[in-house]
XYZ file of C-alpha atoms in Angstrom:
739
model
C 0.473 6.293 14.335
C 0.709 2.656 14.516
C 4.107 1.160 14.273
C 3.045 -1.923 13.393
C 3.654 -3.865 16.308
C 0.975 -3.742 19.648
C 2.640 -6.351 21.695
C 5.686 -6.808 23.500
C 6.164 -10.476 24.004
C 6.949 -13.513 21.754
C 4.548 -15.238 20.741
C 4.734 -18.880 21.632
C 7.122 -20.815 20.150
C 5.306 -22.542 16.919
C 6.316 -26.640 16.681
C 5.696 -26.451 13.181
C 7.525 -26.203 10.103
C 8.112 -22.946 9.609
C 9.772 -21.259 12.436
C 11.078 -18.806 10.668
C 7.791 -16.278 9.909
C 7.150 -15.833 13.680
C 6.736 -12.532 14.505
C 5.122 -10.469 17.523
C 0.921 -10.770 16.976
C -0.186 -6.901 16.800
C -4.161 -8.447 18.055
C -3.569 -11.698 19.366
C -6.832 -12.267 21.151
C -6.772 -14.583 24.282
C -7.903 -14.520 27.975
C -7.206 -11.156 30.108
C -5.831 -13.379 32.775
C -3.602 -15.490 30.301
C -2.037 -11.783 29.088
C -1.895 -10.670 32.436
C -0.129 -13.471 34.048
C 1.803 -13.628 30.800
C 3.302 -10.340 30.817
C 4.395 -10.166 34.891
C 5.913 -13.405 33.880
C 7.597 -11.565 30.685
C 9.015 -9.204 32.906
C 9.789 -11.205 35.953
C 11.944 -14.343 34.470
C 15.375 -14.277 36.156
C 16.965 -16.104 33.413
C 16.391 -13.444 30.882
C 19.514 -11.209 31.533
C 18.651 -8.184 29.725
C 20.051 -4.094 29.346
C 16.657 -2.859 30.151
C 15.761 -2.835 33.940
C 13.681 -5.303 34.322
C 10.118 -3.657 35.559
C 8.849 -4.452 39.550
C 6.320 -6.325 40.199
C 4.401 -2.769 41.670
C 4.947 -1.217 38.316
C 3.334 -3.982 36.505
C 0.739 -3.844 38.757
C 0.222 -0.285 39.093
C 0.054 -0.406 34.616
C -2.166 -3.409 34.704
C -5.124 -1.553 37.108
C -7.945 -0.557 35.513
C -6.936 -1.018 31.912
C -7.860 -2.933 28.969
C -5.025 -5.163 27.456
C -4.828 -3.044 24.347
C -4.252 0.336 26.699
C -1.787 -1.850 28.872
C 0.292 -3.035 25.837
C 0.397 0.860 24.470
C 1.454 2.029 28.112
C 4.609 -0.774 28.352
C 5.331 0.186 24.780
C 5.445 4.284 25.713
C 7.754 2.885 28.985
C 10.200 0.803 26.734
C 9.954 3.790 24.139
C 10.762 6.350 27.169
C 13.373 4.514 28.688
C 15.499 3.959 25.531
C 14.980 7.228 23.528
C 18.297 8.697 25.111
C 20.096 6.054 22.856
C 20.520 4.861 19.742
C 18.979 1.650 18.238
C 21.266 -0.984 17.546
C 20.214 -0.956 14.475
C 21.063 2.572 13.054
C 21.026 1.893 9.588
C 17.125 0.886 9.510
C 16.236 4.511 11.172
C 14.990 7.283 8.734
C 17.480 9.960 8.929
C 16.512 13.191 9.563
C 16.870 16.310 6.956
C 17.537 19.793 7.623
C 15.224 21.688 5.376
C 14.554 25.600 4.934
C 11.072 25.326 6.381
C 11.540 24.801 10.407
C 8.194 22.674 9.976
C 9.265 20.438 7.623
C 12.457 19.853 9.881
C 10.423 19.141 12.755
C 8.260 16.584 10.615
C 10.992 15.011 9.228
C 12.995 14.501 13.078
C 9.213 13.397 13.982
C 9.827 10.458 11.047
C 13.075 9.978 12.493
C 11.520 9.341 16.518
C 8.946 7.362 14.929
C 11.186 4.883 13.286
C 13.539 5.014 16.243
C 10.834 4.194 18.682
C 10.213 1.220 16.208
C 13.828 0.074 16.587
C 13.452 0.466 20.081
C 10.782 -1.869 20.565
C 12.154 -4.830 18.435
C 15.610 -4.367 20.383
C 13.828 -4.642 23.665
C 12.410 -7.662 22.103
C 15.382 -9.483 20.913
C 17.465 -8.881 24.659
C 14.800 -11.280 25.834
C 15.897 -13.611 23.074
C 18.940 -16.068 23.841
C 19.699 -16.125 20.160
C 22.072 -13.296 19.055
C 20.350 -10.957 16.959
C 21.239 -10.422 13.350
C 22.743 -6.634 11.793
C 21.970 -5.540 7.880
C 25.796 -6.653 7.883
C 25.524 -10.582 7.981
C 21.956 -10.439 6.206
C 23.764 -8.567 2.866
C 26.886 -10.749 3.224
C 24.620 -13.826 3.284
C 22.511 -12.363 0.541
C 25.570 -11.511 -1.594
C 27.063 -15.537 -0.876
C 23.665 -16.856 -2.035
C 23.089 -14.988 -5.393
C 24.240 -16.773 -8.461
C 26.898 -14.640 -10.123
C 25.311 -15.637 -13.157
C 23.269 -13.197 -12.590
C 18.892 -13.122 -11.396
C 16.990 -16.171 -11.489
C 14.040 -14.846 -14.146
C 10.558 -16.458 -14.001
C 7.967 -15.993 -16.569
C 4.595 -17.531 -18.106
C 4.426 -18.286 -21.972
C 0.968 -18.089 -22.712
C 0.866 -18.909 -26.325
C -2.832 -18.627 -28.204
C -5.758 -21.162 -28.964
C -5.205 -20.686 -32.617
C -1.376 -22.330 -32.403
C -1.692 -24.208 -28.903
C -2.711 -27.331 -30.426
C 0.040 -27.378 -32.980
C 2.738 -25.949 -29.859
C 1.942 -29.070 -27.543
C 2.314 -31.043 -30.238
C 5.361 -29.518 -31.557
C 6.750 -29.487 -28.065
C 6.263 -32.934 -27.403
C 8.240 -34.502 -30.069
C 11.640 -36.411 -29.390
C 13.777 -33.741 -30.668
C 11.944 -30.526 -29.974
C 10.853 -31.851 -26.870
C 10.413 -29.054 -23.773
C 13.419 -31.264 -22.285
C 15.314 -30.753 -25.027
C 15.440 -27.154 -24.857
C 15.793 -27.117 -20.672
C 18.822 -28.892 -20.918
C 20.428 -27.268 -24.546
C 19.744 -23.691 -22.399
C 20.270 -24.916 -19.066
C 16.486 -23.763 -17.985
C 13.355 -25.214 -16.609
C 10.310 -25.215 -18.549
C 6.809 -27.186 -17.949
C 3.480 -27.159 -19.213
C 1.329 -24.936 -16.529
C -2.185 -26.132 -18.212
C -4.120 -25.880 -21.227
C -6.518 -23.469 -20.269
C -10.376 -24.953 -20.736
C -12.255 -21.509 -21.159
C -10.086 -20.385 -23.492
C -7.479 -23.179 -25.251
C -4.351 -21.379 -24.364
C -1.587 -23.373 -23.821
C 0.502 -22.428 -20.862
C 4.307 -22.860 -20.356
C 6.180 -21.955 -17.106
C 9.830 -20.533 -17.984
C 12.734 -20.329 -15.086
C 16.344 -19.936 -15.303
C 19.354 -17.223 -16.129
C 19.266 -14.086 -18.175
C 20.444 -15.475 -21.191
C 19.194 -18.899 -20.730
C 15.509 -17.615 -20.764
C 16.396 -15.308 -23.942
C 17.731 -18.652 -26.221
C 14.439 -20.951 -24.591
C 12.224 -18.883 -26.015
C 13.533 -18.287 -29.051
C 13.833 -21.854 -29.807
C 9.609 -21.696 -28.723
C 9.246 -19.325 -30.950
C 11.414 -21.475 -33.944
C 10.025 -24.637 -33.020
C 5.929 -23.222 -33.066
C 6.161 -21.809 -36.262
C 2.799 -20.164 -36.585
C 2.933 -17.609 -34.030
C 2.422 -13.961 -35.789
C 3.342 -11.656 -32.665
C 5.024 -11.504 -29.412
C 3.498 -9.376 -26.883
C 5.712 -8.616 -23.178
C 3.119 -7.960 -20.742
C 5.103 -5.865 -18.532
C 6.623 -3.054 -21.170
C 10.126 -2.972 -18.538
C 11.398 -5.989 -19.853
C 11.013 -5.492 -23.470
C 15.000 -4.117 -23.400
C 16.086 -7.137 -21.794
C 13.788 -9.538 -24.010
C 14.282 -7.504 -26.949
C 16.378 -9.690 -29.116
C 14.342 -12.586 -28.855
C 11.584 -10.798 -31.139
C 14.772 -9.400 -33.339
C 16.233 -13.299 -33.611
C 12.893 -14.498 -34.313
C 11.872 -11.814 -37.194
C 15.377 -12.855 -38.562
C 14.073 -15.883 -39.442
C 10.534 -14.882 -39.766
C 9.909 -11.394 -40.957
C 6.381 -11.284 -40.871
C 5.975 -11.893 -36.508
C 5.446 -8.345 -34.919
C 6.382 -7.035 -31.419
C 2.992 -5.934 -29.927
C 3.077 -2.653 -27.865
C 1.408 -2.126 -24.573
C -2.255 -2.332 -25.076
C -1.567 -3.208 -29.048
C -4.442 -5.759 -29.563
C -3.472 -8.485 -31.860
C -5.447 -9.186 -35.176
C -5.654 -13.288 -34.559
C -5.287 -15.811 -31.772
C -2.047 -16.609 -32.937
C 0.270 -14.092 -30.408
C 2.876 -15.396 -27.669
C 2.923 -13.637 -24.684
C 5.578 -13.517 -22.411
C 4.286 -12.413 -18.387
C 5.879 -12.167 -15.624
C 5.003 -13.522 -12.025
C 3.857 -10.033 -11.273
C 1.238 -9.874 -13.940
C -0.560 -12.626 -13.057
C -1.119 -11.233 -9.929
C -2.883 -8.017 -11.239
C -5.973 -9.927 -12.813
C -7.944 -9.702 -9.906
C -8.489 -6.073 -8.764
C -10.381 -4.696 -5.842
C -14.273 -3.699 -6.103
C -17.210 -2.814 -4.181
C -18.463 -4.796 -1.448
C -22.380 -4.216 0.280
C -22.570 -7.223 2.520
C -20.866 -8.933 4.900
C -18.037 -11.147 3.485
C -19.502 -14.154 5.229
C -22.598 -13.320 3.486
C -20.453 -14.140 -0.214
C -22.343 -17.378 -1.398
C -19.719 -19.874 -1.820
C -18.901 -22.191 -4.690
C -21.569 -25.610 -4.827
C -18.749 -27.352 -6.381
C -15.203 -26.640 -5.371
C -12.192 -26.784 -7.884
C -9.225 -25.055 -8.404
C -10.902 -22.293 -10.889
C -13.724 -21.691 -7.879
C -11.467 -21.817 -5.192
C -9.345 -19.275 -6.367
C -11.918 -16.756 -7.491
C -13.686 -17.543 -4.112
C -10.526 -16.118 -2.367
C -10.262 -13.060 -4.615
C -13.369 -12.116 -3.703
C -12.899 -12.316 -0.445
C -9.292 -10.424 0.128
C -10.363 -7.665 -2.813
C -13.887 -6.632 -1.294
C -13.811 -2.873 -0.180
C -16.387 -1.970 2.497
C -17.537 1.632 2.057
C -16.941 3.523 5.517
C -20.688 4.442 5.599
C -21.398 0.854 5.291
C -18.801 -0.323 7.767
C -20.956 -0.066 11.047
C -24.055 -0.953 9.528
C -22.837 -4.304 8.766
C -20.700 -4.894 11.215
C -22.269 -3.606 14.392
C -20.107 -5.489 16.577
C -16.581 -7.003 16.669
C -15.643 -9.018 14.369
C -15.168 -6.502 11.822
C -14.726 -6.832 8.222
C -10.976 -7.278 8.644
C -11.517 -9.873 10.902
C -14.149 -11.539 9.497
C -12.040 -12.049 5.962
C -9.132 -13.433 8.412
C -11.483 -15.930 9.803
C -13.093 -16.951 6.428
C -9.506 -17.764 5.083
C -8.321 -19.642 8.299
C -11.226 -21.976 8.066
C -11.258 -21.823 4.027
C -7.730 -23.100 3.861
C -7.691 -25.739 7.123
C -10.833 -27.153 5.714
C -11.206 -31.172 4.416
C -13.713 -30.273 1.768
C -12.042 -27.766 0.069
C -8.197 -28.942 0.707
C -7.848 -31.081 -2.757
C -8.876 -27.554 -4.404
C -6.245 -25.427 -2.851
C -4.409 -23.501 -5.656
C -0.860 -22.430 -5.316
C -2.293 -18.483 -6.715
C -4.881 -18.792 -4.296
C -2.815 -19.320 -1.687
C -0.380 -16.274 -2.505
C -3.703 -14.105 -2.577
C -4.687 -15.135 0.669
C -0.954 -15.002 1.961
C -0.446 -11.634 0.602
C -3.837 -10.064 2.335
C -2.926 -11.136 5.503
C 0.523 -9.920 5.773
C -0.007 -6.653 3.939
C -2.388 -6.283 7.046
C 0.419 -6.043 9.489
C 1.889 -8.498 12.469
C -1.466 -8.690 13.769
C -2.373 -11.710 11.495
C 0.726 -12.862 11.312
C -0.154 -16.151 12.892
C -2.774 -16.872 10.863
C -0.719 -16.194 7.957
C 1.787 -19.044 9.906
C -0.818 -21.476 10.087
C -2.134 -21.452 6.218
C 1.060 -21.812 5.006
C 1.821 -24.920 7.742
C -1.847 -26.514 6.562
C -0.508 -25.890 2.688
C 2.878 -27.430 3.191
C 1.259 -30.431 5.574
C -0.778 -31.163 2.163
C 2.308 -31.371 0.530
C 2.088 -28.142 -1.731
C 4.631 -27.140 -3.496
C 6.483 -23.741 -2.205
C 8.100 -21.472 -4.469
C 10.153 -18.039 -4.018
C 6.962 -16.154 -4.381
C 5.841 -17.420 -1.101
C 8.682 -16.270 0.580
C 9.180 -12.853 -0.724
C 5.602 -12.279 0.637
C 7.244 -12.531 4.111
C 10.077 -10.477 3.376
C 8.212 -7.913 1.814
C 6.121 -7.750 5.196
C 9.038 -7.993 7.301
C 10.787 -5.209 5.117
C 7.716 -2.893 5.760
C 7.606 -3.973 9.562
C 11.364 -3.157 9.896
C 12.164 -6.520 11.262
C 15.814 -7.145 10.243
C 15.571 -10.375 12.921
C 12.331 -12.086 10.996
C 13.496 -10.923 7.560
C 16.962 -12.971 8.180
C 15.264 -15.851 9.470
C 12.474 -16.100 6.563
C 15.770 -15.622 4.157
C 17.719 -18.426 5.686
C 14.854 -20.792 5.716
C 13.920 -19.717 1.576
C 17.647 -20.725 0.956
C 17.223 -23.961 3.086
C 14.343 -24.576 0.953
C 16.488 -24.366 -2.407
C 15.743 -20.950 -3.235
C 18.184 -18.297 -3.893
C 17.213 -14.523 -3.003
C 15.795 -12.749 -6.026
C 15.047 -9.711 -7.520
C 12.136 -8.980 -4.532
C 14.070 -10.249 -1.730
C 16.971 -7.732 -2.770
C 14.128 -4.863 -3.398
C 12.733 -5.467 -0.206
C 16.208 -5.279 1.625
C 17.036 -1.956 -0.009
C 13.806 -0.468 0.856
C 14.289 -1.564 4.347
C 17.743 -0.003 5.046
C 17.478 3.821 5.203
C 20.782 4.869 6.091
C 21.705 6.788 2.487
C 25.417 5.557 3.113
C 24.169 2.257 3.240
C 22.085 2.265 0.413
C 24.789 3.088 -2.153
C 27.513 0.747 -0.642
C 24.623 -2.001 -1.061
C 23.779 -0.174 -4.882
C 27.468 -0.527 -5.686
C 27.915 -4.211 -4.906
C 24.983 -5.086 -6.987
C 26.504 -3.307 -9.581
C 29.353 -5.936 -9.336
C 26.935 -9.391 -9.248
C 25.846 -7.767 -12.424
C 22.095 -7.929 -10.433
C 21.929 -4.432 -11.894
C 20.955 -5.960 -15.670
C 17.634 -6.887 -13.923
C 15.258 -4.210 -14.665
C 13.328 -5.029 -11.184
C 16.320 -4.398 -9.086
C 17.751 -1.682 -11.712
C 14.657 0.208 -10.984
C 14.564 -0.484 -7.351
C 18.062 0.882 -6.952
C 16.708 3.996 -9.001
C 13.891 4.501 -6.774
C 15.370 4.982 -3.838
C 19.105 6.887 -5.124
C 16.563 9.189 -6.689
C 15.567 10.873 -3.369
C 19.182 10.893 -2.191
C 20.723 12.403 -5.353
C 17.968 14.780 -5.549
C 18.779 15.940 -2.134
C 22.423 16.605 -2.869
C 21.614 18.549 -6.363
C 18.372 20.746 -4.626
C 19.746 24.546 -5.451
C 18.177 27.595 -6.401
C 19.302 26.924 -10.287
C 18.555 23.581 -10.017
C 17.377 22.131 -13.450
C 14.670 19.122 -13.522
C 14.437 18.141 -17.118
C 18.665 17.489 -16.557
C 18.048 15.455 -13.181
C 15.740 13.213 -14.913
C 17.772 12.968 -18.419
C 20.624 11.736 -15.477
C 18.777 9.518 -13.684
C 17.387 7.999 -17.090
C 21.125 7.379 -18.153
C 21.822 5.789 -14.578
C 19.007 3.683 -14.323
C 16.437 3.523 -17.324
C 13.313 5.016 -18.100
C 11.597 2.734 -16.224
C 12.896 4.204 -12.596
C 10.170 6.712 -12.035
C 6.856 5.316 -10.904
C 4.429 6.979 -9.207
C 5.803 5.986 -5.207
C 9.093 7.267 -6.472
C 7.286 10.738 -8.119
C 5.457 11.114 -4.646
C 8.539 10.489 -2.746
C 10.557 13.190 -4.979
C 7.295 15.354 -4.551
C 7.246 15.105 -0.945
C 11.288 16.267 -1.218
C 10.842 19.157 -3.104
C 7.535 20.583 -0.929
C 9.326 20.649 1.953
C 12.419 22.682 0.490
C 9.366 24.716 -0.667
C 10.040 24.582 -4.474
C 6.393 23.850 -5.321
C 7.295 25.537 -8.973
C 9.228 22.389 -9.201
C 6.266 20.072 -8.105
C 3.910 21.592 -10.728
C 6.823 21.201 -13.848
C 7.675 17.617 -12.305
C 3.727 16.493 -12.273
C 3.364 18.243 -15.598
C 6.556 15.883 -16.834
C 5.549 12.999 -15.630
C 1.953 13.038 -16.991
C 2.964 14.569 -20.569
C 6.090 11.896 -21.277
C 3.566 9.375 -19.525
C 7.058 8.317 -17.410
C 4.414 8.041 -14.132
C 1.013 8.399 -13.452
C 0.045 10.852 -10.962
C -2.202 9.894 -8.397
C -4.304 11.126 -5.326
C -1.346 10.647 -3.071
C 0.144 12.618 -5.213
C -2.148 15.586 -4.842
C -2.621 14.914 -0.960
C 1.390 15.128 -1.095
C 1.533 18.707 -2.608
C -1.322 19.726 -0.788
C 0.061 18.879 2.411
C 3.477 21.244 1.542
C 0.893 24.294 0.831
C -0.081 25.551 3.758
C -2.001 28.303 2.716
C -5.930 27.259 1.958
C -5.204 29.682 -1.605
C -2.014 27.597 -2.600
C -4.046 24.208 -1.932
C -6.902 25.485 -4.198
C -4.033 26.533 -6.831
C -2.864 22.836 -6.377
C -6.055 21.527 -6.374
C -7.252 23.384 -9.953
C -3.906 22.443 -11.798
C -3.933 18.748 -10.525
C -7.724 18.704 -11.861
C -6.785 20.117 -15.119
C -3.550 17.496 -15.669
C -6.060 14.396 -14.407
C -9.098 15.060 -14.845
C -9.968 11.408 -14.113
C -8.379 11.841 -10.288
C -10.936 11.617 -7.575
C -10.420 13.658 -4.309
C -10.190 11.060 -0.985
C -11.069 11.557 2.570
C -7.043 13.091 2.998
C -7.770 15.186 0.776
C -10.835 17.272 2.219
C -9.319 16.574 5.654
C -6.474 18.416 4.418
C -8.401 21.142 2.949
C -11.041 21.142 5.986
C -7.747 22.062 8.278
C -6.788 24.743 6.361
C -9.881 26.627 6.064
C -10.475 25.547 10.038
C -7.311 27.620 10.734
C -7.872 30.279 9.152
C -12.044 30.587 10.290
C -13.374 30.416 6.793
C -16.986 29.414 7.144
C -17.547 29.325 3.593
C -14.434 27.227 2.625
C -15.573 24.954 5.860
C -19.393 24.564 4.150
C -17.834 23.745 0.639
C -15.244 21.010 1.938
C -17.849 19.758 4.212
C -20.567 19.319 1.766
C -18.626 17.958 -1.174
C -16.964 15.304 0.676
C -20.319 14.490 2.548
C -22.121 13.777 -0.819
C -18.645 11.455 -1.832
C -18.637 9.770 1.305
C -15.070 11.179 2.014
C -15.458 12.453 5.517
C -13.231 11.504 8.535
C -13.446 10.737 12.167
C -11.203 14.046 12.686
C -13.287 15.784 10.201
C -17.069 14.796 12.067
C -15.521 15.345 15.534
C -14.604 18.737 15.301
C -17.699 19.718 13.495
C -19.982 17.227 16.183
C -18.019 19.717 19.169
C -18.686 23.166 17.263
C -22.575 21.937 17.407
C -22.737 21.165 20.860
C -20.557 23.800 22.618
C -22.036 26.847 23.668
C -19.379 28.256 26.461
C -15.474 28.571 27.099
C -15.324 28.894 22.889
C -11.843 29.823 21.904
C -11.899 32.677 19.837
C -11.410 30.731 16.675
C -13.954 28.437 17.205
C -16.178 31.149 18.322
C -16.756 33.013 15.460
C -17.378 29.593 13.280
C -20.087 29.207 16.187
C -21.589 32.287 14.852
C -21.356 31.061 11.371
C -22.531 27.745 12.087
C -26.004 28.179 10.260
C -23.379 29.204 6.985
C -21.678 25.491 7.265
C -23.958 23.370 8.053
C -27.170 24.940 5.990
C -29.471 27.013 7.769
C -32.442 24.746 7.072
C -30.854 21.264 7.128
C -29.340 22.593 10.606
C -32.942 23.509 11.872
C -34.399 20.405 10.821
C -31.696 17.895 12.535
C -31.886 20.182 15.610
C -35.524 19.442 16.176
C -35.245 16.141 15.577
C -32.045 15.370 17.325
C -32.051 17.937 20.092
C -30.409 15.470 22.895
C -27.376 14.113 20.801
C -26.512 16.126 18.108
C -24.377 14.520 15.897
C -22.228 15.469 12.278
C -23.505 11.890 10.582
C -26.657 13.064 11.566
C -26.467 16.195 8.780
C -24.680 13.399 6.399
C -27.730 11.196 6.288
C -29.909 14.460 5.843
C -27.481 15.602 2.384
C -27.757 12.007 0.970
C -31.299 12.140 1.450
C -31.500 15.593 0.331
C -29.384 14.920 -2.600
C -31.174 11.906 -3.990
C -28.258 10.891 -5.714
C -27.769 13.724 -7.534
C -23.681 15.618 -7.675
C -22.683 19.073 -7.608
C -22.948 21.304 -10.431
C -20.077 22.865 -9.953
C -16.589 21.389 -9.898
C -15.052 20.603 -6.398
C -11.983 23.376 -6.829
C -14.282 26.095 -8.762
C -16.963 26.161 -5.912
C -13.562 26.185 -2.864
C -12.084 29.301 -4.811
C -15.528 31.105 -4.999
C -16.258 30.241 -1.160
C -12.824 31.405 -0.500
C -12.999 34.675 -1.931
C -16.583 34.779 0.008
C -14.543 34.439 3.222
C -12.278 36.808 2.272
C -15.047 39.754 2.102
C -16.949 38.040 5.587
C -13.002 38.895 7.004
C -12.800 42.443 5.444
C -16.220 42.999 6.638
C -15.927 41.915 10.337
C -12.550 43.833 10.613
C -14.296 47.072 9.631
C -17.056 46.626 12.020
C -19.579 46.443 9.770
C -23.048 45.156 11.248
C -24.278 41.967 9.237
C -27.745 41.324 9.369
C -29.592 37.811 8.032
C -30.162 39.454 4.348
C -26.353 40.391 4.167
C -25.839 37.135 5.658
C -27.382 35.036 3.475
C -25.876 36.932 0.457
C -22.408 36.165 1.866
C -23.174 32.710 1.648
C -22.415 30.372 -1.600
C -25.092 28.258 -3.365
C -24.522 24.688 -3.418
C -26.694 23.835 -6.619
C -27.013 19.773 -7.809
C -27.269 18.148 -10.996
C -28.525 14.858 -11.944
C -25.594 12.214 -12.247
C -25.209 10.934 -16.198
C -27.341 8.001 -16.948
C -25.203 4.319 -16.610
C -25.762 1.449 -16.543
C -26.261 -0.361 -12.678
C -23.331 -2.505 -12.289
C -23.436 -5.760 -10.355
C -21.395 -6.522 -7.607
C -18.532 -9.009 -9.241
C -14.882 -9.120 -9.590
C -13.347 -9.468 -12.536
C -10.578 -11.925 -13.744
C -9.316 -10.380 -16.966
C -13.116 -10.865 -18.773
C -14.552 -13.451 -16.863
C -17.456 -12.286 -13.950
C -17.480 -13.662 -10.398
C -20.797 -13.317 -8.985
C -21.504 -12.475 -5.758
C -24.610 -14.149 -5.530
C -28.105 -12.711 -5.729
């Protein structure tokens, strides 16, 4: 498993204006000779005094001999981790704590997670020892954040969108001397400015920032000045409680004004919408890309709007697994191609005037979410934007803080945080959430949560939800017992952190803990409760979490059926099929393997492990294990007798599982299985039980009997639907991928 780091040497010091963003690149492609010389020099530099014994030249040459750069780095990482495995990392608060569960397998699983977390910190420690600068600990970082966070509370940022029905009147009213936005700003100690009048729909967009109280008063003044607003909408439901008095105050002056609920449609275009910064970030969604990224047609004219949409087309395109090899037969792959295009785009002089802040954030978020491998690229793009005098804001720094938090790199987190403060941006809710997520020690989490309450930062819904998400798992660990009351636990957490604390991620974490304690009934009750009361939306990760803790195939099928009933739109992914495949493989169930393999192939959700195991089964004839020998005798059932015979005839020299996938798709001709996956898998398991019973009794099974013991896999045409063009939608505005 990748630890987020594939290199142990520091990146070259970049003489740029952004110094705090330097991190170890995961895959920094430089010539092999330079890599070897730099690595050998890194170990033999006498000026660096470290606690780790230096690696001698003989050991370095032995590691380098006959190895590629990536394999050398892996060997070097293993050596560093092995040398330090007997000691605790210097920053133990960032190491995941092992938990003791009733099931020994779950306890070992928790211990493996702790070891992986400690190994990552050992790698950071070895890097910090080679740096003359003193390393930071969580206490100094926490103290720095507390000193620079205002006592008045969070500095909130919103976008206020006024509908086109009153946009012209609002612009005129907010330009009058007595009602000018500067007067509102000075009176309420907030910051208001006009972002733009949208040329496409005529809306007036304002940016509003300030403390909690100043934001409330400013919004109330805007509603009062723009007298024809008929409704107020708050895009993020979790902020409704904080801004509820804005609507109450407006309604006291004008009883006809309405507060629109989530998803409620306005009757006219005279609505004022209050958006959080994250609300604007979700206007672009992932889409299916069936061509190379460099084949996406660029706009003929670069404007801020076309530039942003082109960047969105690059970063949100998802290439299906079955097309990745054909579209990118050699290096670079899709991810590297997108990164190269982004770098060329943001450093080009042709599009320099069209670069927007939202497009920059979108690109940086994409690069940072891919780990440390492309951090040099994101730093280059940010440096170029800063040299172009593009104003930076707190959200850009928060992107890097979140990335460092996920990597567990406290030193880099601290550097970015200090640079953020130097630029005049105090730590905001996302910075605090990232810091809480980076800390793994429960005692430290409780200490941080208590300090945040003293700062009154828990009044911010974002921070309150973050505290609730992390403390919920810790509180649950202490309350689990044979008489555990799930509804009582949910009610107590709602009183502490508000209703919004339970999101999908927290739901999955709680399910992981409940499953580790073998309380699968409580897992089903929690999912049912979350779905019925709309507390959180279960995802495919929820399904996979429950399958992980259901070791046998029968309970896994029960979980699959219950989730299919609760969430009919939930579609299994490659992980789902692999978990079921592994259980069926372990228990030697040929019909179950047949169903899982065929349904996964038709859904294009097979993974490499599944294909490797079946390819080996197809080609191995001798030295078979007991499990593999049984499955080998039933391979015609697993793969299909007619399909297997045809593929063996055409690919006798090098038969692979992927050849059968192509055959299945060719036979299906766009059709789908007639019976649901859970129902057919239950039928297959019943048939496998009959096979094992007959084998135990020593019954000879003829070809006709084997055929009767094979489940059928009928297909039916897919429902007719309109062909969907490859496009990415910005609300209702499509961006075509080209003809």
